[in-house]
Structure formats: structure tokens, C-alpha cells
Amino acid sequence: AKDLGCSTFQFYTQEMNSVSLQRLILETHLRKAFEKEEFFLHYQPQIDCVTNRIIGLEALARWNNPELGLVSPGSFIPLAEETGLIIALDRWVLATVCKQLEAWQAAGIPLVRVAVNLSARHFLKANLNKTIQQIRSRGAAARDHLDLEITEGMLMENAEEVVSVLGMLQETGVNISIDDFGTGYSSLSYLTRLPFHTLKIDRSFISQSGDNVESASVVTAIIALAHSLGKEVVAEGVETSTQLQFLKENGCRVIQGYLFSRPLPEDKIRELLREGRIP
Ligand code: C2E
Ligand code: CA
Ligand code: CA
Ligand code: CA
């Protein structure tokens, strides 16, 4: 009995150890990933479905570690959020996108706006001030084409502060998009007070819009809401032509999703921007 107790104990601690050990390994690699330059970006096109032109891109962080391989954002973004490394990552993405816009401009490539995700953590005033300075220090090419995405969930945290911080951001000349819209619970009166340009309909509603009446109604309601507020609306996660047709019929012009293009590396995006449209 004593032996059994001992081995059971060992079994449990080993199991716990392996989970926390894996996390620790991931975290250790993540901390070093900056200096080792293991991050890179993919860009996913946003298409005007009436003209088929590319009107924007979303920059999405990718992490390639020599030992771990390509780690999915689904695992390293939450870890980066928990550890606070997300602030450094978001700033790295922002700086990289600015440099990329300047490089495209220098190469004579027609610029479109590029969306960068800012995590909720990033949204505390102290953190954001430095980021705003970072944006202000860039040239007009970058500033005029930046689009900052903040999730709807994050708007709920401190209404007064959010209104003032978004105002400060908008004064730098950047576009502001509310991401994953429909999943939070923003009130209408709050939305009318917020400075922003674009609502992005969360992918979950788009993917269910074909077989679920409620999701379809949420989609049409968000499109109508955006238009009545004079905002642009973007549908993300569009995978099928049925979804596209539904969105078109309901007046949503801007589409992001695998149907048109997956997120792509810079060299592919450069070609697409030269063409101006998805072939
Ligand atoms: P998100 O901001 O909602 O980004 C859209 C995600 O949906 C991306 O996943 C994109 O690849 C995926 N997607 C686009 N179209 C489709 C489609 O048609 N079907 C399906 N199934 N998926 C589609 P990804 O790149 O894996 O990123 C996941 C999340 O990680 C992002 O969700 C965002 O919240 C976060 N993330 C990625 N990069 C960054 C970053 O630089 N900073 C921060 N703070 N978060 C980031
Ligand atoms: Ca996003
Ligand atoms: Ca989103
Ligand atoms: Ca999302």
C-alpha cells in the first residue's frame, strides 16, 4: 500500500510537472524570441467585394522557433497576454508594419491600410502613451495607413478611459476598428460616443449565418447598425460563396476570409498589391 501511494503521488506530480514544464519551456522560448528575431508577419487581404480590389490588410503575428517549430497564435498569444509580453509583441508588430509600409512606398507599391491588433493589456493609458509616441514618430505613409484593431470585449472595461484613449489614438490619424464585434455587450449609447471607423463582425456569426437564423439576424443587424452610425463594416472569416452572397445582399462590402485569401507572407502580398486585386 505504501508503494502504491508513492507511485500514485509520483504519477500526479509528473503529470502536473509536464504541463507546467511545457508552459515554462514555451515561456522561456517566447522571452528569447524577440532578440532571436523569431517573429514574422503574415498579412491577410481585405477585399471590396463589389470591385474585387484589395482595400486593406490585417497583420497577423507568426512565431517560428527552431526547437518548437511554427507555434500557433492560439497558443502563444494567450501566453504572451498572461506574461505581459504581449505589449512588446504588439509594439514589434506595429514597428514592423510601419517599416513595411515605408518599404512598399519606396518600391512604388500602391499602399493600402494595414490593421494591427492591440491586446486589452495594451490599453492601459501608461502602455498606450508610449505606443502613441511610437506612431507619432513615424512618417505620414505609415500613420495614414495604420488601422488599429481593438476587441469589443476590451471596451467594457473602463468606459471613460476608453473614450479618452481612443480619442488620443484617433488624433494621430490612424483608423480604429472594433474587432470581434457582436461577442461583447456594448450599449448603443456607448457606441455613439466612441471614436472609431470600422466594425468587424466576428467570424462565429459569419460561419453560422448559413444554418442559424439567429446568427444571420446578428449579421444583418450589425451591418445596419454600422451603416446607421456612418461606419464601415468588415466581415471576417468568410469561407463560402453562400456567405459572400448573403453579405453582399445585405450591403456588407468589405470581406476578409479564406474564400478570397489566407494570411500570406510579405513576398506574396507584395505581388497582390502590385496587381491590386485577388486573381
Ligand atoms: P483575430 O484578430 O480575430 O484574427 C483573425 C483570425 O482569423 C486569424 O487567425 C486568421 O488567420 C483567421 N481567419 C481569417 N479568415 C479566416 C477564415 O475564413 N476561416 C477561419 N477559420 N479563420 C480565418 P490567427 O492568425 O491564427 O490569429 C488568431 C488570433 O490571435 C487573432 O484573432 C488575434 O486575436 C490574435 N493575434 C494574432 N496576431 C496578433 C498580434 O500581433 N497581436 C495581438 N494582440 N493579437 C494577435
Ligand atoms: Ca483582429
Ligand atoms: Ca477578429
Ligand atoms: Ca477573434
Short mmCIF file of C-alpha atoms and ligand atoms in Angstrom, two decimals:
data_model
loop_
_atom_site.label_atom_id
_atom_site.label_comp_id
_atom_site.label_asym_id
_atom_site.label_seq_id
_atom_site.Cartn_x
_atom_site.Cartn_y
_atom_site.Cartn_z
CA ALA A 1 0.00 0.00 0.00
CA LYS A 2 2.87 2.28 0.81
CA ASP A 3 4.46 1.62 -2.56
CA LEU A 4 1.20 2.24 -4.37
CA GLY A 5 0.70 5.55 -2.56
CA CYS A 6 4.15 6.60 -3.50
CA SER A 7 3.80 5.75 -7.18
CA THR A 8 0.35 7.40 -7.37
CA PHE A 9 1.86 10.54 -5.91
CA GLN A 10 4.67 10.40 -8.42
CA PHE A 11 2.24 9.87 -11.23
CA TYR A 12 0.29 13.01 -10.36
CA THR A 13 3.30 15.23 -9.80
CA GLN A 14 4.84 14.04 -13.04
CA GLU A 15 1.70 14.89 -14.90
CA MET A 16 1.46 18.35 -13.33
CA ASN A 17 5.13 18.87 -13.94
CA SER A 18 4.86 18.03 -17.59
CA VAL A 19 2.05 20.56 -18.11
CA SER A 20 3.74 23.37 -16.20
CA LEU A 21 7.08 22.36 -17.64
CA GLN A 22 5.76 22.66 -21.19
CA ARG A 23 4.38 26.06 -20.34
CA LEU A 24 7.68 27.09 -18.82
CA ILE A 25 9.57 25.89 -21.88
CA LEU A 26 7.20 27.81 -24.14
CA GLU A 27 7.53 30.92 -21.97
CA THR A 28 11.33 30.69 -21.90
CA HIS A 29 11.45 30.44 -25.68
CA LEU A 30 8.90 33.24 -26.03
CA ARG A 31 11.02 35.61 -23.92
CA LYS A 32 14.03 34.95 -26.13
CA ALA A 33 12.06 35.09 -29.37
CA PHE A 34 12.47 38.86 -29.65
CA GLU A 35 16.26 39.00 -29.55
CA LYS A 36 16.46 35.93 -31.75
CA GLU A 37 14.14 37.54 -34.27
CA GLU A 38 11.85 34.53 -34.47
CA PHE A 39 8.66 36.52 -35.10
CA PHE A 40 7.43 37.43 -38.52
CA LEU A 41 4.19 38.62 -40.04
CA HIS A 42 1.60 37.28 -42.38
CA TYR A 43 -0.90 39.64 -43.98
CA GLN A 44 -4.48 38.77 -44.85
CA PRO A 45 -6.19 40.83 -47.57
CA GLN A 46 -9.49 42.63 -47.09
CA ILE A 47 -11.44 42.79 -50.33
CA ASP A 48 -14.07 45.17 -51.61
CA CYS A 49 -16.45 42.51 -52.94
CA VAL A 50 -18.06 44.92 -55.42
CA THR A 51 -14.84 45.84 -57.25
CA ASN A 52 -12.73 42.84 -56.09
CA ARG A 53 -9.94 45.24 -55.16
CA ILE A 54 -7.71 44.81 -52.12
CA ILE A 55 -8.50 47.70 -49.83
CA GLY A 56 -6.68 46.63 -46.69
CA LEU A 57 -4.60 44.00 -44.91
CA GLU A 58 -4.55 42.59 -41.40
CA ALA A 59 -1.09 41.90 -39.95
CA LEU A 60 -1.01 38.63 -38.00
CA ALA A 61 1.90 37.57 -35.80
CA ARG A 62 3.70 34.30 -36.56
CA TRP A 63 6.33 32.60 -34.43
CA ASN A 64 8.86 30.11 -35.78
CA ASN A 65 11.11 28.57 -33.13
CA PRO A 66 13.95 26.23 -34.21
CA GLU A 67 13.05 23.71 -31.50
CA LEU A 68 9.27 24.06 -31.30
CA GLY A 69 8.61 24.70 -34.98
CA LEU A 70 5.78 27.01 -36.02
CA VAL A 71 3.77 27.78 -32.87
CA SER A 72 0.13 28.74 -33.47
CA PRO A 73 -1.10 32.18 -32.31
CA GLY A 74 -3.82 30.28 -30.43
CA SER A 75 -1.13 29.10 -28.01
CA PHE A 76 1.47 31.88 -27.90
CA ILE A 77 -0.88 34.91 -27.87
CA PRO A 78 -2.68 33.83 -24.64
CA LEU A 79 0.72 33.10 -23.05
CA ALA A 80 2.04 36.47 -24.20
CA GLU A 81 -1.04 38.06 -22.65
CA GLU A 82 -0.61 36.28 -19.31
CA THR A 83 3.06 37.17 -19.07
CA GLY A 84 2.68 40.77 -20.28
CA LEU A 85 4.99 40.06 -23.23
CA ILE A 86 2.08 40.99 -25.48
CA ILE A 87 2.89 44.70 -25.10
CA ALA A 88 6.35 44.15 -26.57
CA LEU A 89 4.89 41.91 -29.28
CA ASP A 90 2.21 44.43 -30.28
CA ARG A 91 4.85 47.18 -30.45
CA TRP A 92 7.10 44.96 -32.53
CA VAL A 93 4.20 44.29 -34.94
CA LEU A 94 3.41 48.00 -35.10
CA ALA A 95 7.03 48.96 -35.83
CA THR A 96 7.37 46.18 -38.42
CA VAL A 97 4.19 47.23 -40.20
CA CYS A 98 5.34 50.87 -40.28
CA LYS A 99 8.70 49.86 -41.78
CA GLN A 100 6.90 47.60 -44.26
CA LEU A 101 4.61 50.40 -45.39
CA GLU A 102 7.65 52.65 -45.88
CA ALA A 103 9.45 49.90 -47.83
CA TRP A 104 6.42 49.30 -50.09
CA GLN A 105 6.13 53.02 -50.70
CA ALA A 106 9.83 53.25 -51.60
CA ALA A 107 9.34 50.33 -54.04
CA GLY A 108 6.43 52.11 -55.72
CA ILE A 109 3.83 49.64 -54.49
CA PRO A 110 0.36 51.13 -54.01
CA LEU A 111 -0.35 51.31 -50.27
CA VAL A 112 -3.48 50.10 -48.56
CA ARG A 113 -4.33 50.36 -44.88
CA VAL A 114 -2.82 47.72 -42.61
CA ALA A 115 -4.56 46.59 -39.44
CA VAL A 116 -2.56 45.81 -36.30
CA ASN A 117 -4.11 44.06 -33.29
CA LEU A 118 -3.76 45.74 -29.92
CA SER A 119 -4.41 43.47 -26.95
CA ALA A 120 -6.55 44.52 -23.99
CA ARG A 121 -3.43 44.67 -21.82
CA HIS A 122 -2.05 47.24 -24.16
CA PHE A 123 -4.90 49.51 -23.48
CA LEU A 124 -3.90 50.89 -20.12
CA LYS A 125 -3.03 54.55 -20.52
CA ALA A 126 0.59 54.17 -19.40
CA ASN A 127 1.25 51.49 -22.01
CA LEU A 128 -0.59 53.27 -24.74
CA ASN A 129 1.15 56.62 -24.31
CA LYS A 130 4.43 55.11 -25.41
CA THR A 131 2.77 53.43 -28.36
CA ILE A 132 1.15 56.70 -29.41
CA GLN A 133 4.59 58.34 -29.34
CA GLN A 134 5.87 55.45 -31.43
CA ILE A 135 3.14 56.15 -34.03
CA ARG A 136 3.74 59.91 -33.96
CA SER A 137 7.44 59.42 -34.67
CA ARG A 138 6.70 57.67 -37.99
CA GLY A 139 6.23 59.39 -41.34
CA ALA A 140 2.87 60.10 -42.92
CA ALA A 141 2.99 56.96 -45.12
CA ALA A 142 2.77 54.79 -42.04
CA ARG A 143 0.42 56.96 -39.99
CA ASP A 144 -2.10 57.44 -42.78
CA HIS A 145 -2.35 53.71 -43.44
CA LEU A 146 -2.43 52.28 -39.95
CA ASP A 147 -5.58 50.66 -38.67
CA LEU A 148 -5.62 49.61 -35.02
CA GLU A 149 -7.91 46.74 -34.04
CA ILE A 150 -9.20 46.53 -30.51
CA THR A 151 -11.63 43.85 -29.42
CA GLU A 152 -15.14 44.71 -28.38
CA GLY A 153 -14.63 42.86 -25.09
CA MET A 154 -11.96 45.35 -24.10
CA LEU A 155 -14.32 48.31 -24.50
CA MET A 156 -16.29 47.20 -21.48
CA GLU A 157 -13.51 47.64 -19.01
CA ASN A 158 -13.42 51.34 -18.25
CA ALA A 159 -15.76 53.36 -20.42
CA GLU A 160 -14.45 56.86 -19.66
CA GLU A 161 -10.84 55.89 -20.09
CA VAL A 162 -11.58 54.01 -23.31
CA VAL A 163 -13.36 57.01 -24.84
CA SER A 164 -10.45 59.31 -23.99
CA VAL A 165 -7.72 56.90 -25.08
CA LEU A 166 -9.45 56.15 -28.40
CA GLY A 167 -9.72 59.89 -28.95
CA MET A 168 -5.97 60.25 -28.40
CA LEU A 169 -5.31 57.43 -30.84
CA GLN A 170 -7.58 58.87 -33.47
CA GLU A 171 -5.80 62.23 -33.23
CA THR A 172 -2.63 60.56 -34.52
CA GLY A 173 -4.50 59.97 -37.79
CA VAL A 174 -4.89 56.21 -37.53
CA ASN A 175 -8.03 54.24 -38.31
CA ILE A 176 -9.69 52.42 -35.41
CA SER A 177 -11.56 49.13 -35.84
CA ILE A 178 -13.62 47.27 -33.28
CA ASP A 179 -12.74 43.60 -33.67
CA ASP A 180 -14.85 40.53 -32.90
CA PHE A 181 -17.93 42.73 -32.81
CA GLY A 182 -21.11 41.08 -31.57
CA THR A 183 -19.37 38.99 -28.93
CA GLY A 184 -19.26 41.75 -26.31
CA TYR A 185 -22.14 43.74 -24.95
CA SER A 186 -21.55 47.33 -25.97
CA SER A 187 -24.59 49.52 -25.46
CA LEU A 188 -25.80 51.68 -28.31
CA SER A 189 -25.35 54.92 -26.40
CA TYR A 190 -21.78 53.93 -25.58
CA LEU A 191 -21.03 53.10 -29.22
CA THR A 192 -22.23 56.51 -30.39
CA ARG A 193 -19.71 58.16 -28.04
CA LEU A 194 -16.76 56.10 -29.23
CA PRO A 195 -14.41 57.43 -31.87
CA PHE A 196 -13.87 54.58 -34.37
CA HIS A 197 -14.19 53.92 -38.11
CA THR A 198 -14.94 50.25 -38.59
CA LEU A 199 -16.88 47.36 -37.06
CA LYS A 200 -15.56 43.86 -37.75
CA ILE A 201 -18.27 41.21 -37.49
CA ASP A 202 -16.96 38.24 -35.51
CA ARG A 203 -16.23 35.12 -37.51
CA SER A 204 -18.55 32.96 -35.38
CA PHE A 205 -21.63 34.80 -36.71
CA ILE A 206 -20.44 34.58 -40.29
CA SER A 207 -19.73 30.86 -40.11
CA GLN A 208 -23.17 30.14 -38.61
CA SER A 209 -25.10 32.57 -40.80
CA GLY A 210 -25.96 29.83 -43.32
CA ASP A 211 -27.66 27.42 -40.96
CA ASN A 212 -28.68 29.52 -37.97
CA VAL A 213 -31.38 32.20 -38.22
CA GLU A 214 -30.19 33.99 -35.07
CA SER A 215 -26.62 34.35 -36.37
CA ALA A 216 -27.93 35.58 -39.70
CA SER A 217 -30.01 38.22 -37.87
CA VAL A 218 -27.00 39.29 -35.81
CA VAL A 219 -25.03 39.78 -39.04
CA THR A 220 -27.73 41.87 -40.72
CA ALA A 221 -28.27 43.86 -37.50
CA ILE A 222 -24.55 44.71 -37.21
CA ILE A 223 -24.40 45.78 -40.87
CA ALA A 224 -27.45 48.03 -40.36
CA LEU A 225 -26.01 49.40 -37.12
CA ALA A 226 -22.66 50.24 -38.70
CA HIS A 227 -24.32 51.99 -41.62
CA SER A 228 -26.68 53.97 -39.42
CA LEU A 229 -23.69 55.18 -37.39
CA GLY A 230 -21.85 56.06 -40.60
CA LYS A 231 -19.18 53.40 -40.04
CA GLU A 232 -17.61 50.86 -42.33
CA VAL A 233 -18.31 47.19 -41.70
CA VAL A 234 -15.95 44.28 -42.38
CA ALA A 235 -16.98 40.61 -42.36
CA GLU A 236 -14.22 38.28 -41.25
CA GLY A 237 -13.85 34.55 -41.61
CA VAL A 238 -15.78 34.38 -44.89
CA GLU A 239 -15.19 30.89 -46.28
CA THR A 240 -18.03 30.13 -48.70
CA SER A 241 -19.68 31.80 -51.66
CA THR A 242 -23.04 31.38 -49.88
CA GLN A 243 -21.74 33.53 -47.02
CA LEU A 244 -20.38 36.05 -49.52
CA GLN A 245 -23.71 36.23 -51.34
CA PHE A 246 -25.59 36.76 -48.09
CA LEU A 247 -23.21 39.56 -47.05
CA LYS A 248 -23.40 41.25 -50.45
CA GLU A 249 -27.19 41.16 -50.43
CA ASN A 250 -27.16 42.81 -47.03
CA GLY A 251 -24.82 45.59 -48.04
CA CYS A 252 -21.53 44.47 -46.47
CA ARG A 253 -18.82 45.40 -48.95
CA VAL A 254 -15.58 44.52 -47.21
CA ILE A 255 -14.69 40.85 -46.86
CA GLN A 256 -11.81 39.10 -45.12
CA GLY A 257 -11.59 35.34 -45.19
CA TYR A 258 -10.19 32.16 -46.69
CA LEU A 259 -12.66 32.42 -49.61
CA PHE A 260 -10.51 35.23 -51.03
CA SER A 261 -7.17 34.61 -49.34
CA ARG A 262 -5.45 33.11 -46.33
CA PRO A 263 -2.93 35.23 -44.46
CA LEU A 264 0.16 35.34 -46.71
CA PRO A 265 3.89 36.12 -46.39
CA GLU A 266 5.20 39.51 -47.48
CA ASP A 267 6.52 38.48 -50.91
CA LYS A 268 3.10 37.11 -51.94
CA ILE A 269 1.34 40.19 -50.58
CA ARG A 270 3.70 42.45 -52.48
CA GLU A 271 2.66 40.75 -55.76
CA LEU A 272 -1.02 41.06 -54.89
CA LEU A 273 -0.66 44.76 -54.02
CA ARG A 274 1.02 45.33 -57.41
CA GLU A 275 -1.98 43.66 -59.09
CA GLY A 276 -4.40 45.47 -56.81
CA ARG A 277 -6.77 42.52 -56.71
CA ILE A 278 -7.05 38.80 -55.99
CA PRO A 279 -6.62 36.85 -59.25
P1 C2E B 1 -8.26 37.84 -34.98
O1 C2E B 1 -7.72 39.20 -34.68
O2 C2E B 1 -9.74 37.68 -34.92
O3 C2E B 1 -7.67 37.46 -36.42
C1 C2E B 1 -8.36 36.72 -37.38
C2 C2E B 1 -8.01 35.24 -37.27
O4 C2E B 1 -8.92 34.52 -38.08
C3 C2E B 1 -6.61 34.90 -37.80
O5 C2E B 1 -6.14 33.80 -37.05
C4 C2E B 1 -6.92 34.49 -39.23
O6 C2E B 1 -5.94 33.64 -39.79
C5 C2E B 1 -8.22 33.74 -39.02
N1 C2E B 1 -9.05 33.70 -40.25
C6 C2E B 1 -9.14 34.61 -41.21
N2 C2E B 1 -10.02 34.23 -42.17
C7 C2E B 1 -10.49 33.02 -41.78
C8 C2E B 1 -11.44 32.08 -42.36
O7 C2E B 1 -12.02 32.30 -43.42
N3 C2E B 1 -11.68 30.95 -41.66
C9 C2E B 1 -11.04 30.67 -40.48
N4 C2E B 1 -11.33 29.52 -39.88
N5 C2E B 1 -10.15 31.52 -39.91
C10 C2E B 1 -9.88 32.68 -40.55
P2 C2E B 1 -4.67 33.73 -36.42
O8 C2E B 1 -3.68 34.38 -37.34
O9 C2E B 1 -4.45 32.32 -36.01
O10 C2E B 1 -4.78 34.66 -35.15
C11 C2E B 1 -5.62 34.30 -34.08
C12 C2E B 1 -5.79 35.44 -33.11
O11 C2E B 1 -4.54 35.73 -32.47
C13 C2E B 1 -6.22 36.75 -33.77
O12 C2E B 1 -7.60 36.74 -33.98
C14 C2E B 1 -5.79 37.74 -32.71
O13 C2E B 1 -6.73 37.82 -31.69
C15 C2E B 1 -4.52 37.10 -32.17
N6 C2E B 1 -3.35 37.74 -32.80
C16 C2E B 1 -2.67 37.41 -33.94
N7 C2E B 1 -1.64 38.26 -34.14
C17 C2E B 1 -1.67 39.16 -33.11
C18 C2E B 1 -0.86 40.29 -32.73
O14 C2E B 1 0.09 40.69 -33.42
N8 C2E B 1 -1.20 40.95 -31.57
C19 C2E B 1 -2.27 40.56 -30.81
N9 C2E B 1 -2.54 41.28 -29.70
N10 C2E B 1 -3.05 39.52 -31.14
C20 C2E B 1 -2.75 38.83 -32.27
CA CA B 2 -8.04 41.18 -35.50
CA CA B 3 -11.38 39.24 -35.28
CA CA B 4 -11.03 36.64 -32.97
#
